[in-house]
PDB file of C-alpha atoms in Angstrom:
ATOM      1  CA  LEU A 253     -19.998 -60.906  56.075  1.00 71.00           C
ATOM      2  CA  LEU A 254     -18.454 -60.324  59.165  1.00 80.00           C
ATOM      3  CA  HIS A 255     -14.782 -62.076  57.517  1.00 80.00           C
ATOM      4  CA  SER A 256     -15.392 -60.049  54.760  1.00 80.00           C
ATOM      5  CA  LEU A 257     -15.784 -56.478  56.631  1.00 84.00           C
ATOM      6  CA  GLY A 258     -12.729 -57.258  58.817  1.00 88.00           C
ATOM      7  CA  LEU A 259     -10.632 -58.590  55.697  1.00 88.00           C
ATOM      8  CA  LEU A 260     -11.449 -55.090  53.554  1.00 88.00           C
ATOM      9  CA  GLY A 261     -11.110 -53.285  56.735  1.00 92.00           C
ATOM     10  CA  LEU A 262      -7.226 -54.351  57.143  1.00 95.00           C
ATOM     11  CA  GLY A 263      -6.526 -54.200  53.547  1.00 94.00           C
ATOM     12  CA  VAL A 264      -7.867 -50.201  53.999  1.00 95.00           C
ATOM     13  CA  LEU A 265      -6.076 -49.686  57.193  1.00 97.00           C
ATOM     14  CA  LEU A 266      -3.067 -50.609  55.699  1.00 97.00           C
ATOM     15  CA  GLY A 267      -3.558 -49.186  52.202  1.00 96.00           C
ATOM     16  CA  THR A 268      -4.599 -45.974  53.316  1.00 96.00           C
ATOM     17  CA  SER A 269      -1.857 -45.374  55.944  1.00 97.00           C
ATOM     18  CA  SER A 270       1.123 -46.825  53.698  1.00 96.00           C
ATOM     19  CA  GLY A 271      -0.702 -44.502  50.389  1.00 96.00           C
ATOM     20  CA  PHE A 272      -0.900 -40.924  52.713  1.00 97.00           C
ATOM     21  CA  ILE A 273       2.694 -41.462  53.773  1.00 96.00           C
ATOM     22  CA  THR A 274       4.009 -42.147  50.515  1.00 95.00           C
ATOM     23  CA  GLY A 275       2.398 -39.089  48.893  1.00 95.00           C
ATOM     24  CA  LEU A 276       2.841 -36.951  51.395  1.00 96.00           C
ATOM     25  CA  ALA A 277       6.762 -38.189  50.518  1.00 95.00           C
ATOM     26  CA  ILE A 278       6.441 -38.013  47.030  1.00 94.00           C
ATOM     27  CA  GLY A 279       4.675 -34.423  47.241  1.00 93.00           C
ATOM     28  CA  TRP A 280       6.919 -33.083  49.891  1.00 93.00           C
ATOM     29  CA  SER A 281      10.610 -34.554  48.534  1.00 92.00           C
ATOM     30  CA  GLN A 282      11.634 -34.241  45.035  1.00 91.00           C
ATOM     31  CA  ARG A 283      14.248 -36.545  45.761  1.00 94.00           C
ATOM     32  CA  ILE A 284      11.857 -39.383  46.953  1.00 93.00           C
ATOM     33  CA  GLY A 285       9.639 -38.363  44.411  1.00 90.00           C
ATOM     34  CA  TYR A 286      12.268 -39.106  41.717  1.00 93.00           C
ATOM     35  CA  TRP A 287      12.702 -42.052  42.892  1.00 93.00           C
ATOM     36  CA  VAL A 288       8.993 -43.369  43.866  1.00 91.00           C
ATOM     37  CA  HIS A 289       7.232 -41.859  40.605  1.00 89.00           C
ATOM     38  CA  PRO A 290       8.707 -44.577  38.179  1.00 91.00           C
ATOM     39  CA  VAL A 291       7.647 -47.092  40.745  1.00 89.00           C
ATOM     40  CA  LEU A 292       3.893 -45.711  40.467  1.00 89.00           C
ATOM     41  CA  ARG A 293       4.207 -45.501  36.721  1.00 87.00           C
ATOM     42  CA  LEU A 294       4.866 -48.657  36.863  1.00 88.00           C
ATOM     43  CA  LEU A 295       2.205 -49.981  38.870  1.00 84.00           C
ATOM     44  CA  GLY A 296      -0.671 -47.970  38.323  1.00 83.00           C
ATOM     45  CA  PRO A 297      -2.303 -49.586  34.941  1.00 84.00           C
ATOM     46  CA  VAL A 298      -1.689 -53.005  36.765  1.00 87.00           C
ATOM     47  CA  PRO A 299      -5.013 -54.155  38.196  1.00 86.00           C
ATOM     48  CA  SER A 300      -4.508 -55.378  41.356  1.00 84.00           C
ATOM     49  CA  THR A 301      -6.674 -58.472  40.934  1.00 81.00           C
ATOM     50  CA  ALA A 302      -3.920 -59.677  38.242  1.00 85.00           C
ATOM     51  CA  LEU A 303      -1.186 -59.869  40.877  1.00 86.00           C
ATOM     52  CA  LEU A 304      -3.480 -62.844  42.280  1.00 82.00           C
ATOM     53  CA  PRO A 305      -1.836 -65.715  41.456  1.00 84.00           C
ATOM     54  CA  LEU A 306       2.107 -64.052  42.413  1.00 87.00           C
ATOM     55  CA  CYS A 307       0.506 -62.843  45.385  1.00 85.00           C
ATOM     56  CA  LEU A 308      -0.482 -66.465  46.296  1.00 81.00           C
ATOM     57  CA  PHE A 309       2.876 -67.726  45.728  1.00 87.00           C
ATOM     58  CA  ILE A 310       4.450 -64.992  47.718  1.00 90.00           C
ATOM     59  CA  PHE A 311       2.320 -64.776  50.767  1.00 87.00           C
ATOM     60  CA  PRO A 312       1.637 -68.078  52.957  1.00 84.00           C
ATOM     61  CA  SER A 313      -1.873 -67.626  53.763  1.00 83.00           C
ATOM     62  CA  SER A 314      -4.280 -66.594  51.361  1.00 81.00           C
ATOM     63  CA  PHE A 315      -4.905 -64.388  54.122  1.00 84.00           C
ATOM     64  CA  GLY A 316      -2.409 -62.097  53.429  1.00 88.00           C
ATOM     65  CA  ALA A 317      -2.506 -62.089  49.800  1.00 87.00           C
ATOM     66  CA  SER A 318      -5.619 -61.165  49.969  1.00 87.00           C
ATOM     67  CA  VAL A 319      -4.724 -58.194  52.793  1.00 91.00           C
ATOM     68  CA  PHE A 320      -2.365 -57.353  50.357  1.00 93.00           C
ATOM     69  CA  LEU A 321      -4.418 -57.058  47.152  1.00 92.00           C
ATOM     70  CA  ILE A 322      -6.908 -55.326  49.120  1.00 93.00           C
ATOM     71  CA  ALA A 323      -4.034 -52.572  50.520  1.00 95.00           C
ATOM     72  CA  LEU A 324      -2.203 -52.338  47.010  1.00 93.00           C
ATOM     73  CA  SER A 325      -5.644 -51.400  45.518  1.00 93.00           C
ATOM     74  CA  THR A 326      -6.306 -48.734  48.031  1.00 94.00           C
ATOM     75  CA  TRP A 327      -2.457 -47.627  48.296  1.00 94.00           C
ATOM     76  CA  PHE A 328      -2.433 -46.282  44.526  1.00 94.00           C
ATOM     77  CA  PRO A 329      -5.418 -44.039  44.378  1.00 94.00           C
ATOM     78  CA  VAL A 330      -4.705 -42.396  47.727  1.00 96.00           C
ATOM     79  CA  THR A 331      -1.066 -42.252  47.076  1.00 95.00           C
ATOM     80  CA  VAL A 332      -1.822 -39.951  44.049  1.00 95.00           C
ATOM     81  CA  LEU A 333      -4.236 -37.771  44.894  1.00 96.00           C
ATOM     82  CA  THR A 334      -2.407 -37.194  48.842  1.00 96.00           C
ATOM     83  CA  TRP A 335       0.745 -36.331  46.360  1.00 95.00           C
ATOM     84  CA  SER A 336      -1.373 -34.201  44.044  1.00 94.00           C
ATOM     85  CA  GLY A 337      -2.538 -32.376  47.115  1.00 95.00           C
ATOM     86  CA  VAL A 338       1.018 -31.677  48.757  1.00 95.00           C
ATOM     87  CA  MET A 339       2.124 -30.369  45.279  1.00 93.00           C
ATOM     88  CA  GLY A 340      -1.036 -28.366  44.636  1.00 92.00           C
ATOM     89  CA  ILE A 341      -0.737 -26.165  47.875  1.00 91.00           C
ATOM     90  CA  ASP A 342       0.113 -22.261  46.829  1.00 92.00           C
ATOM     91  CA  LYS A 343       3.817 -21.796  48.278  1.00 91.00           C
ATOM     92  CA  ALA A 344       2.611 -18.589  49.436  1.00 93.00           C
ATOM     93  CA  TRP A 345       1.222 -20.709  52.628  1.00 91.00           C
ATOM     94  CA  TYR A 346       4.745 -21.869  52.776  1.00 91.00           C
ATOM     95  CA  ASP A 347       6.581 -18.621  52.829  1.00 92.00           C
ATOM     96  CA  VAL A 348       3.732 -17.031  55.200  1.00 92.00           C
ATOM     97  CA  ALA A 349       4.338 -19.815  57.689  1.00 92.00           C
ATOM     98  CA  ARG A 350       8.165 -19.157  57.058  1.00 92.00           C
ATOM     99  CA  THR A 351       7.907 -16.036  57.817  1.00 92.00           C
ATOM    100  CA  LEU A 352       6.174 -16.128  61.092  1.00 92.00           C
ATOM    101  CA  GLY A 353       8.926 -18.988  62.468  1.00 91.00           C
ATOM    102  CA  ALA A 354       7.328 -22.534  61.187  1.00 90.00           C
ATOM    103  CA  SER A 355       9.758 -24.778  61.610  1.00 93.00           C
ATOM    104  CA  GLN A 356       9.318 -27.809  59.218  1.00 91.00           C
ATOM    105  CA  ARG A 357       7.683 -30.050  61.167  1.00 92.00           C
ATOM    106  CA  PHE A 358       5.355 -27.184  61.783  1.00 93.00           C
ATOM    107  CA  LEU A 359       4.999 -27.234  57.212  1.00 92.00           C
ATOM    108  CA  ILE A 360       3.894 -30.519  57.073  1.00 91.00           C
ATOM    109  CA  LEU A 361       1.516 -31.257  59.741  1.00 92.00           C
ATOM    110  CA  ARG A 362      -0.127 -27.170  59.910  1.00 92.00           C
ATOM    111  CA  VAL A 363      -0.310 -26.385  56.196  1.00 92.00           C
ATOM    112  CA  ALA A 364       0.633 -29.364  54.057  1.00 93.00           C
ATOM    113  CA  ILE A 365      -1.530 -32.153  55.666  1.00 94.00           C
ATOM    114  CA  PRO A 366      -4.665 -30.001  56.017  1.00 95.00           C
ATOM    115  CA  ALA A 367      -4.272 -28.412  53.071  1.00 94.00           C
ATOM    116  CA  ALA A 368      -3.939 -31.771  50.698  1.00 95.00           C
ATOM    117  CA  LEU A 369      -7.190 -33.236  53.014  1.00 95.00           C
ATOM    118  CA  PRO A 370      -9.809 -32.580  50.076  1.00 95.00           C
ATOM    119  CA  ASN A 371      -7.345 -34.657  48.062  1.00 96.00           C
ATOM    120  CA  VAL A 372      -6.949 -37.173  50.320  1.00 95.00           C
ATOM    121  CA  PHE A 373      -9.978 -37.968  50.861  1.00 95.00           C
ATOM    122  CA  VAL A 374     -11.152 -38.287  47.445  1.00 95.00           C
ATOM    123  CA  GLY A 375      -8.375 -41.067  47.111  1.00 94.00           C
ATOM    124  CA  LEU A 376      -9.796 -42.807  50.109  1.00 93.00           C
ATOM    125  CA  PHE A 377     -13.209 -42.659  48.100  1.00 91.00           C
ATOM    126  CA  MET A 378     -11.460 -44.067  44.828  1.00 91.00           C
ATOM    127  CA  GLY A 379      -9.550 -46.575  46.640  1.00 90.00           C
ATOM    128  CA  LEU A 380     -12.268 -48.153  48.493  1.00 88.00           C
ATOM    129  CA  GLY A 381     -14.808 -48.644  46.107  1.00 84.00           C
ATOM    130  CA  ALA A 382     -11.369 -50.547  44.129  1.00 87.00           C
ATOM    131  CA  SER A 383     -10.983 -52.440  47.384  1.00 89.00           C
ATOM    132  CA  PHE A 384     -14.346 -53.837  46.869  1.00 84.00           C
ATOM    133  CA  SER A 385     -14.236 -55.570  43.876  1.00 83.00           C
ATOM    134  CA  VAL A 386     -11.044 -56.985  44.661  1.00 87.00           C
ATOM    135  CA  LEU A 387     -12.275 -58.527  47.943  1.00 85.00           C
ATOM    136  CA  ILE A 388     -14.549 -60.541  45.824  1.00 81.00           C
ATOM    137  CA  VAL A 389     -12.124 -62.114  43.780  1.00 82.00           C
ATOM    138  CA  ALA A 390      -9.683 -62.298  46.435  1.00 80.00           C
ATOM    139  CA  GLU A 391     -12.315 -64.533  48.364  1.00 78.00           C
ATOM    140  CA  MET A 392     -13.078 -66.012  45.489  1.00 76.00           C
ATOM    141  CA  VAL A 393      -9.981 -67.946  44.947  1.00 75.00           C
ATOM    142  CA  GLY A 394      -8.773 -68.451  48.213  1.00 68.00           C
ATOM    143  CA  VAL A 395     -10.255 -67.421  51.626  1.00 70.00           C
ATOM    144  CA  LYS A 396     -12.948 -70.404  53.064  1.00 74.00           C
ATOM    145  CA  SER A 397     -15.626 -67.470  53.784  1.00 75.00           C
ATOM    146  CA  GLY A 398     -17.087 -63.773  52.757  1.00 78.00           C
ATOM    147  CA  ILE A 399     -19.022 -62.524  50.431  1.00 77.00           C
ATOM    148  CA  GLY A 400     -16.813 -63.709  47.582  1.00 78.00           C
ATOM    149  CA  PHE A 401     -16.732 -67.004  48.766  1.00 78.00           C
ATOM    150  CA  TYR A 402     -20.391 -66.951  49.027  1.00 81.00           C
ATOM    151  CA  LEU A 403     -21.090 -66.048  45.795  1.00 81.00           C
ATOM    152  CA  GLN A 404     -18.534 -68.779  44.215  1.00 80.00           C
ATOM    153  CA  TRP A 405     -20.287 -71.149  46.217  1.00 81.00           C
ATOM    154  CA  ALA A 406     -24.074 -70.312  45.711  1.00 83.00           C
ATOM    155  CA  GLN A 407     -23.038 -70.598  41.466  1.00 79.00           C
ATOM    156  CA  GLY A 408     -21.511 -73.887  41.952  1.00 81.00           C
ATOM    157  CA  TRP A 409     -24.990 -75.103  43.834  1.00 80.00           C
ATOM    158  CA  ALA A 410     -27.074 -73.558  41.383  1.00 84.00           C
ATOM    159  CA  ALA A 411     -28.569 -71.581  43.854  1.00 82.00           C
ATOM    160  CA  TYR A 412     -29.225 -68.670  42.067  1.00 85.00           C
ATOM    161  CA  PRO A 413     -31.684 -66.580  44.565  1.00 88.00           C
ATOM    162  CA  ASN A 414     -28.410 -66.678  47.213  1.00 85.00           C
ATOM    163  CA  MET A 415     -26.172 -65.451  44.377  1.00 83.00           C
ATOM    164  CA  TYR A 416     -28.208 -62.540  43.724  1.00 87.00           C
ATOM    165  CA  ALA A 417     -29.160 -61.947  47.608  1.00 87.00           C
ATOM    166  CA  ALA A 418     -25.333 -62.097  47.905  1.00 81.00           C
ATOM    167  CA  LEU A 419     -24.894 -59.803  45.025  1.00 81.00           C
ATOM    168  CA  LEU A 420     -28.001 -57.486  46.330  1.00 85.00           C
ATOM    169  CA  VAL A 421     -25.618 -57.183  49.733  1.00 80.00           C
ATOM    170  CA  MET A 422     -22.624 -56.443  48.217  1.00 76.00           C
ATOM    171  CA  ALA A 423     -24.029 -53.847  45.986  1.00 77.00           C
ATOM    172  CA  LEU A 424     -25.929 -52.408  49.483  1.00 80.00           C
ATOM    173  CA  LEU A 425     -22.155 -51.901  50.915  1.00 72.00           C
ATOM    174  CA  CYS A 426     -20.654 -50.941  47.555  1.00 66.00           C
ATOM    175  CA  SER A 427     -22.929 -48.303  47.290  1.00 67.00           C
ATOM    176  CA  GLY A 428     -22.135 -46.161  50.321  1.00 58.00           C
TER     177      GLY A 428
END
């Protein structure tokens, strides 16, 4: 259980931070949005678990591949909803801040980020739900400990009460 939580924590931390930065950059700069938006359109519909064979080929360890897949499953919703939050801010707020002498940095840190936080938290919530399912699949394939590994082990040994107990633990962890 601790291994699963550590893997999940690292993946969610990387995915959330990179998703927040990417979403903020896309929402703030039209030039960055022009180049990153097609990548989002390409990667968005692809489930993270579909990239598992490719990640196991690219990354030297199954731990690195698992962290990447969890981060990717968290990155997409956080990016899209942060971008949506920044784009949805009323332009009058920026005009008022500029009239009072606000710098570009002030506009980002004190206007854009606080106004976009509700969307950011919705993206974090959605990403966390997706990352739990990716965690289980990633642990079933390559990692030698954790809930996913235990589920596969219990199924292989026909220890169905143990398997359903692990599913119950997973459901309790995922329900928030």
